[in-house]
Amino acid sequence: MEMKVMHPALQADSAAAQPFTGRPLQRIEDVSLLTGRGQFGDDAGLKPGTLHAAIVRSPHAHAAIERIDTARAAALPGVRAVLTGADLEAWSKPFVVGVKAQMEMWALARERVRYVGEPVAVVVAESRYLAEDGADLVVVDYTQLPAVTTIDEAIAADAAILHDAVGTNVVSDRDFRYGDPETAFANAHRVVELTQRYPRNSCTPIECAVVVADWLSEEEGYDVSSNFMGPFSLHTVMALALRVPGHKLRHRTFRDSGGSFGVKHAVFQYAVLMCLASRKAGAPVKWAEDRLEHLAGLTSATNRLSTIRAAVDADGRIAALAYDQFDDVGGYLRAPEPATFYRMHGVLTGAYAIPNLSVRNRVVLTNKTPAGLVRGFGGPQVYIALERLMQRIAVELDLDPVDVYRRNFIPADAFPYQAAAGALIDSGNYQRALDLAIDEGGLAELRARRDAARAEGRLYGIGFAAIVEPSISNMGYITTVLPKEARAKAGPKNGAIASATVGIDPLGGVNVVIASAPAGQGHRTVCAQVVADALGLQPDQVAVNVEFDTQKDAWSVAAGNYSSRFAGAVAGTVHLAAMKLRARLAAIAAPQLGCADADVVFEGGKVFAAGAPEKALPFLRMAASPHWAPALLPPGAEPGMRETAFWTAGTLGAPDEQDRVNTSAAYGFAFDLCGVEVDRHTGRIRIDRYVTTHDAGKLLNPALADGQIRGAFAQGLGAALMEEFRYGEDGSFQSGTFADYLVPTTCEVPEPRIIHLETPSPFTPLGAKGLGEGNNMSTPPCIANAVADALGVADLTLPLTPSKVMDLIGADEPPPSPALAARQAAQARSEPAPADGATTKGGKALAARGEVVLDAPPEAVFRVLLDPIALAKVIPGCNALDPVGAHRYRADVTVGVGLIKARYAAEVALSELDPPRSLRLAGSGLSSVGSARGSGLVTLEAKDGGTLLHYDYAAEVSGKVAAVGSRMLEGAAKIVLNQLFEQLGREAGGKGAATDASAAPRSSLWQKIKALFGGRA
């Protein structure tokens, strides 16, 4: 065999001639990020005199606001203003709602709160510390109302209504029909049905929300900077809420963002809120969200209840699908919801050629955080149902799942393919992607592993998932929620405009400005690659600016960083702008080179006529010359070295008369398979192998593409196995820290096998499609299908935590030891009654029982309990105790658990007095971070000259305190009670603060415990 060796110089020339687009180049962003020079929201320079804000949030899921007392907060030195709902009407109005419903959502709650964490007031002060202190002094009186926390409760006939003017918790109910699904179901060989729930989860970016707002004047309006990521259609929503024209709301983004994955769209509500706070304070205001606020109050993925049916032929071909879906959007239908329903509407048939479809969509309100955009929004909710259904079809018809996929996929020669509900799927070869996954992913080996594991009695399963990933959203898809008559009255809405500007400075440098808001994806790198190719330069000769400014940059309502629109729309528009500038430069260079414009070549930093590289002009000099000598421009050449391009996909129309809509401009594809092993003793799931095959059209930077795939896979893995927002039955939020809201780390995320296939899109400038969301859609059902295969179950619910998996396995618990059984029986016989006024429904229920030996007789102990002055010394954190009746007191108590500390306005009561043998001690309190109530029976028994005190206490906490984590609360409750009763003994024995030597070691230990829990317990 003859081998040809290329000369090194020719190799270099060949490499230089290769385009940069498509190469896995290193990110230019990394230099600043990895050396600590990132410019995130909290790094932004502030105007002198900028104040800081803290938000008072509701501790209740549903309550009427009776009174807000801001006097103590306003009087605190350093506090400059307190904004409440009473201030809002003069300067703002409610946010617009995407459906015709009498629902009002203001920047602050006014008469009623509808979820834990809803903003009630804003305290503005000279420092963040003073603002937080001021927020603790705001007193809000609430009357709690019944709460609905699930879809089933919200749609019940006797459900508590969240918005009285609406009169129902179902704020939208739409039916759709495409083809003839009724006939298809009537003639089906079998109907396969599945009911599936998708949980609430979130994105938890490293950087939380940051807003800096400044009220300038009536003439200039507001200037606000935030790490909002779009879509900038919400700029209109913000301007309308602030009652100013769009040009009087200048909105800017920071250069860097510490992640978003969708959730930072919800910053728009806080941008409005801080604008109003600035207006009241008369100064710029900065607000930086903390992690507790982010989890409890920003947003979450929409949880969905789906019943899906398929009309199936004997060979597994699907003739029709029927969806009956409920989306729980939380306490308000906040823009852009119900986007989660309708972003996927046109492609509800997924990757399959299914001609008949029926859909019913109902939007439901519950007393939970308003839902919104979370990576892949709409896709995870659709595919957990559709792809679980595909597995059930294979099982119920005893077919190979691979055959079911292959028979139902859209044929490779059918693209562009019009789906039943209107999506125009641009390109693809799903059968080829399936073959790549099977062959390169080693399906045969996984099946052999499964056979071997099962022969040994182990639980091993294989799962599959196929998804179509939409990118470049049609801004008109959301109007599908409206009947056609309402759409006609409002006028058509469709399309998605992208814009980009490429310019040359007086030294020949190239500058690019894009209308996006990247959050770590590498947009600057890809744009530099694209422009370098167009102008024959190196990427490091191109500067890319991503700091978006609505008053200076070219943009549209579609601008932003969402729905995987960058590669197809933004980078493609950068290419168009660069080619426009190239054409202008060619017209200037052609007379100098003695050739036609079309023959001008841009390559290697030079400009020359085709075939005559020896007469090349340096790019920098040629491109800069029009700045210095515009009079020498050729006839007809316009001055100015800057071009702005706008692009929209011609395939994006408004919903038609039959409610068909092409919801996106491009559609990628992913086919995943995985093998998992389930530990039958612990319920833990081990990913043995994960293979994901992607077709995202033309890949602009394969390294960045793989990074996006890995990130989406990690997030999808979290959704599959651990991530879930949990709420008590009263709506109290119970996932407020990473102790209870678990996210995967590098220890839990295996390396996926990534396989690429490229079928360029005919509808985007570079043939590229998005891929940043795909695995958040495909990984949860793929893992769920593998677990279902391993366990042989039909129904399962995400996340597949070990406890849920053990329930599915159905293993019997081993019998308790005789000693444990005796102890459990004794506890069951003495189970305490519920606390006075407390309820076992909702909140975080706590219980503690124990005994303490006190160095004082029962009579002395009882006297302390009946003496208000002595009792104040006994209650941990008590600042004041005032009698309000017989053995009833109003107290000011400071309580802290972990990161949370607050002053409670409390009531303490003693009842069931049987001196000196027993009494009931009860208390309830309310603070800015939640409510608490509880009671306990205390018995006193004389022993060895002292007292053996028994306590049996039950309590319930809600709000931020309940969100800090059940692990910490249980321990804190026991510690606080032990401290209370030990101090009671010291007070009864006349030892006061326990300064004697015998008490000192015990006090020292308590100080260590307090330090462990973050201060005063």
mmCIF file of N, CA, C and O in Angstrom, residues 102-141:
data_model
loop_
_atom_site.group_PDB
_atom_site.id
_atom_site.type_symbol
_atom_site.label_atom_id
_atom_site.label_comp_id
_atom_site.label_asym_id
_atom_site.label_seq_id
_atom_site.Cartn_x
_atom_site.Cartn_y
_atom_site.Cartn_z
ATOM 1 N N GLN A 102 -59.864 36.435 35.163
ATOM 2 C CA GLN A 102 -59.833 37.553 36.106
ATOM 3 C C GLN A 102 -58.880 37.230 37.254
ATOM 4 O O GLN A 102 -59.285 37.001 38.384
ATOM 5 N N MET A 103 -57.607 37.251 36.911
ATOM 6 C CA MET A 103 -56.572 36.879 37.862
ATOM 7 C C MET A 103 -55.570 38.020 37.959
ATOM 8 O O MET A 103 -55.108 38.523 36.935
ATOM 9 N N GLU A 104 -55.244 38.440 39.158
ATOM 10 C CA GLU A 104 -54.287 39.521 39.338
ATOM 11 C C GLU A 104 -53.060 39.016 40.074
ATOM 12 O O GLU A 104 -53.161 38.455 41.158
ATOM 13 N N MET A 105 -51.916 39.242 39.448
ATOM 14 C CA MET A 105 -50.643 38.970 40.104
ATOM 15 C C MET A 105 -49.831 40.265 40.090
ATOM 16 O O MET A 105 -49.423 40.746 39.035
ATOM 17 N N TRP A 106 -49.627 40.836 41.264
ATOM 18 C CA TRP A 106 -48.843 42.049 41.413
ATOM 19 C C TRP A 106 -47.415 41.682 41.796
ATOM 20 O O TRP A 106 -47.128 40.533 42.162
ATOM 21 N N ALA A 107 -46.539 42.658 41.740
ATOM 22 C CA ALA A 107 -45.149 42.417 42.136
ATOM 23 C C ALA A 107 -45.044 42.046 43.611
ATOM 24 O O ALA A 107 -44.114 41.344 44.017
ATOM 25 N N LEU A 108 -45.974 42.525 44.440
ATOM 26 C CA LEU A 108 -46.101 42.123 45.835
ATOM 27 C C LEU A 108 -47.526 41.657 46.090
ATOM 28 O O LEU A 108 -48.476 42.181 45.486
ATOM 29 N N ALA A 109 -47.671 40.708 46.990
ATOM 30 C CA ALA A 109 -49.019 40.302 47.393
ATOM 31 C C ALA A 109 -49.718 41.480 48.045
ATOM 32 O O ALA A 109 -49.103 42.242 48.794
ATOM 33 N N ARG A 110 -51.003 41.619 47.778
ATOM 34 C CA ARG A 110 -51.734 42.755 48.336
ATOM 35 C C ARG A 110 -52.768 42.312 49.376
ATOM 36 O O ARG A 110 -52.664 42.631 50.538
ATOM 37 N N GLU A 111 -53.742 41.558 48.993
ATOM 38 C CA GLU A 111 -54.788 41.154 49.942
ATOM 39 C C GLU A 111 -54.654 39.701 50.383
ATOM 40 O O GLU A 111 -55.172 39.326 51.432
ATOM 41 N N ARG A 112 -53.971 38.907 49.583
ATOM 42 C CA ARG A 112 -53.890 37.478 49.878
ATOM 43 C C ARG A 112 -52.561 36.934 49.371
ATOM 44 O O ARG A 112 -52.046 37.401 48.350
ATOM 45 N N VAL A 113 -52.002 35.973 50.091
ATOM 46 C CA VAL A 113 -50.828 35.249 49.613
ATOM 47 C C VAL A 113 -51.282 33.880 49.147
ATOM 48 O O VAL A 113 -52.211 33.290 49.708
ATOM 49 N N ARG A 114 -50.577 33.369 48.117
ATOM 50 C CA ARG A 114 -51.026 32.125 47.507
ATOM 51 C C ARG A 114 -49.929 31.072 47.391
ATOM 52 O O ARG A 114 -50.151 30.032 46.793
ATOM 53 N N TYR A 115 -48.754 31.340 47.951
ATOM 54 C CA TYR A 115 -47.725 30.299 48.040
ATOM 55 C C TYR A 115 -46.686 30.727 49.062
ATOM 56 O O TYR A 115 -46.494 31.922 49.315
ATOM 57 N N VAL A 116 -46.054 29.744 49.667
ATOM 58 C CA VAL A 116 -44.968 30.024 50.597
ATOM 59 C C VAL A 116 -43.834 30.672 49.825
ATOM 60 O O VAL A 116 -43.376 30.145 48.808
ATOM 61 N N GLY A 117 -43.381 31.812 50.312
ATOM 62 C CA GLY A 117 -42.310 32.531 49.631
ATOM 63 C C GLY A 117 -42.790 33.678 48.783
ATOM 64 O O GLY A 117 -41.965 34.400 48.202
ATOM 65 N N GLU A 118 -44.109 33.905 48.705
ATOM 66 C CA GLU A 118 -44.596 35.028 47.898
ATOM 67 C C GLU A 118 -44.150 36.342 48.537
ATOM 68 O O GLU A 118 -44.311 36.546 49.737
ATOM 69 N N PRO A 119 -43.587 37.270 47.747
ATOM 70 C CA PRO A 119 -43.145 38.550 48.315
ATOM 71 C C PRO A 119 -44.313 39.356 48.870
ATOM 72 O O PRO A 119 -45.352 39.496 48.222
ATOM 73 N N VAL A 120 -44.117 39.888 50.076
ATOM 74 C CA VAL A 120 -45.141 40.675 50.759
ATOM 75 C C VAL A 120 -44.675 42.111 50.979
ATOM 76 O O VAL A 120 -45.475 43.039 50.951
ATOM 77 N N ALA A 121 -43.384 42.300 51.187
ATOM 78 C CA ALA A 121 -42.830 43.638 51.399
ATOM 79 C C ALA A 121 -41.355 43.618 51.042
ATOM 80 O O ALA A 121 -40.724 42.548 50.971
ATOM 81 N N VAL A 122 -40.810 44.806 50.791
ATOM 82 C CA VAL A 122 -39.386 44.953 50.509
ATOM 83 C C VAL A 122 -38.825 46.021 51.442
ATOM 84 O O VAL A 122 -39.372 47.130 51.529
ATOM 85 N N VAL A 123 -37.759 45.684 52.149
ATOM 86 C CA VAL A 123 -37.072 46.644 53.011
ATOM 87 C C VAL A 123 -35.796 47.076 52.303
ATOM 88 O O VAL A 123 -34.998 46.234 51.869
ATOM 89 N N VAL A 124 -35.603 48.383 52.176
ATOM 90 C CA VAL A 124 -34.453 48.947 51.480
ATOM 91 C C VAL A 124 -33.605 49.693 52.499
ATOM 92 O O VAL A 124 -34.104 50.556 53.230
ATOM 93 N N ALA A 125 -32.309 49.337 52.551
ATOM 94 C CA ALA A 125 -31.434 49.911 53.578
ATOM 95 C C ALA A 125 -30.049 50.156 53.005
ATOM 96 O O ALA A 125 -29.753 49.819 51.857
ATOM 97 N N GLU A 126 -29.200 50.717 53.845
ATOM 98 C CA GLU A 126 -27.872 51.097 53.404
ATOM 99 C C GLU A 126 -26.932 49.911 53.239
ATOM 100 O O GLU A 126 -25.873 50.048 52.633
ATOM 101 N N SER A 127 -27.292 48.767 53.771
ATOM 102 C CA SER A 127 -26.508 47.551 53.574
ATOM 103 C C SER A 127 -27.450 46.359 53.544
ATOM 104 O O SER A 127 -28.594 46.433 54.000
ATOM 105 N N ARG A 128 -26.955 45.266 53.027
ATOM 106 C CA ARG A 128 -27.750 44.043 52.993
ATOM 107 C C ARG A 128 -28.073 43.592 54.419
ATOM 108 O O ARG A 128 -29.177 43.125 54.694
ATOM 109 N N TYR A 129 -27.130 43.770 55.333
ATOM 110 C CA TYR A 129 -27.333 43.326 56.703
ATOM 111 C C TYR A 129 -28.480 44.102 57.353
ATOM 112 O O TYR A 129 -29.355 43.524 58.013
ATOM 113 N N LEU A 130 -28.463 45.427 57.171
ATOM 114 C CA LEU A 130 -29.525 46.247 57.756
ATOM 115 C C LEU A 130 -30.865 45.938 57.118
ATOM 116 O O LEU A 130 -31.899 45.942 57.789
ATOM 117 N N ALA A 131 -30.856 45.660 55.817
ATOM 118 C CA ALA A 131 -32.111 45.328 55.140
ATOM 119 C C ALA A 131 -32.701 44.034 55.691
ATOM 120 O O ALA A 131 -33.907 43.929 55.931
ATOM 121 N N GLU A 132 -31.840 43.034 55.927
ATOM 122 C CA GLU A 132 -32.316 41.776 56.492
ATOM 123 C C GLU A 132 -32.838 41.988 57.911
ATOM 124 O O GLU A 132 -33.876 41.429 58.293
ATOM 125 N N ASP A 133 -32.126 42.810 58.696
ATOM 126 C CA ASP A 133 -32.611 43.100 60.050
ATOM 127 C C ASP A 133 -33.954 43.803 59.996
ATOM 128 O O ASP A 133 -34.852 43.522 60.802
ATOM 129 N N GLY A 134 -34.102 44.737 59.069
ATOM 130 C CA GLY A 134 -35.373 45.436 58.928
ATOM 131 C C GLY A 134 -36.492 44.513 58.504
ATOM 132 O O GLY A 134 -37.633 44.628 58.985
ATOM 133 N N ALA A 135 -36.190 43.582 57.630
ATOM 134 C CA ALA A 135 -37.215 42.632 57.189
ATOM 135 C C ALA A 135 -37.736 41.804 58.364
ATOM 136 O O ALA A 135 -38.931 41.482 58.436
ATOM 137 N N ASP A 136 -36.857 41.475 59.307
ATOM 138 C CA ASP A 136 -37.283 40.713 60.481
ATOM 139 C C ASP A 136 -38.232 41.514 61.369
ATOM 140 O O ASP A 136 -38.980 40.929 62.162
ATOM 141 N N LEU A 137 -38.208 42.830 61.242
ATOM 142 C CA LEU A 137 -39.054 43.681 62.092
ATOM 143 C C LEU A 137 -40.412 43.992 61.464
ATOM 144 O O LEU A 137 -41.257 44.591 62.128
ATOM 145 N N VAL A 138 -40.606 43.617 60.229
ATOM 146 C CA VAL A 138 -41.913 43.822 59.609
ATOM 147 C C VAL A 138 -42.881 42.781 60.166
ATOM 148 O O VAL A 138 -42.604 41.581 60.142
ATOM 149 N N VAL A 139 -44.009 43.242 60.668
ATOM 150 C CA VAL A 139 -45.013 42.355 61.262
ATOM 151 C C VAL A 139 -46.191 42.258 60.302
ATOM 152 O O VAL A 139 -46.788 43.270 59.919
ATOM 153 N N VAL A 140 -46.516 41.037 59.913
ATOM 154 C CA VAL A 140 -47.648 40.794 59.023
ATOM 155 C C VAL A 140 -48.630 39.887 59.746
ATOM 156 O O VAL A 140 -48.251 38.806 60.212
ATOM 157 N N ASP A 141 -49.872 40.335 59.858
ATOM 158 C CA ASP A 141 -50.922 39.509 60.446
ATOM 159 C C ASP A 141 -51.661 38.783 59.332
ATOM 160 O O ASP A 141 -52.156 39.412 58.381
#
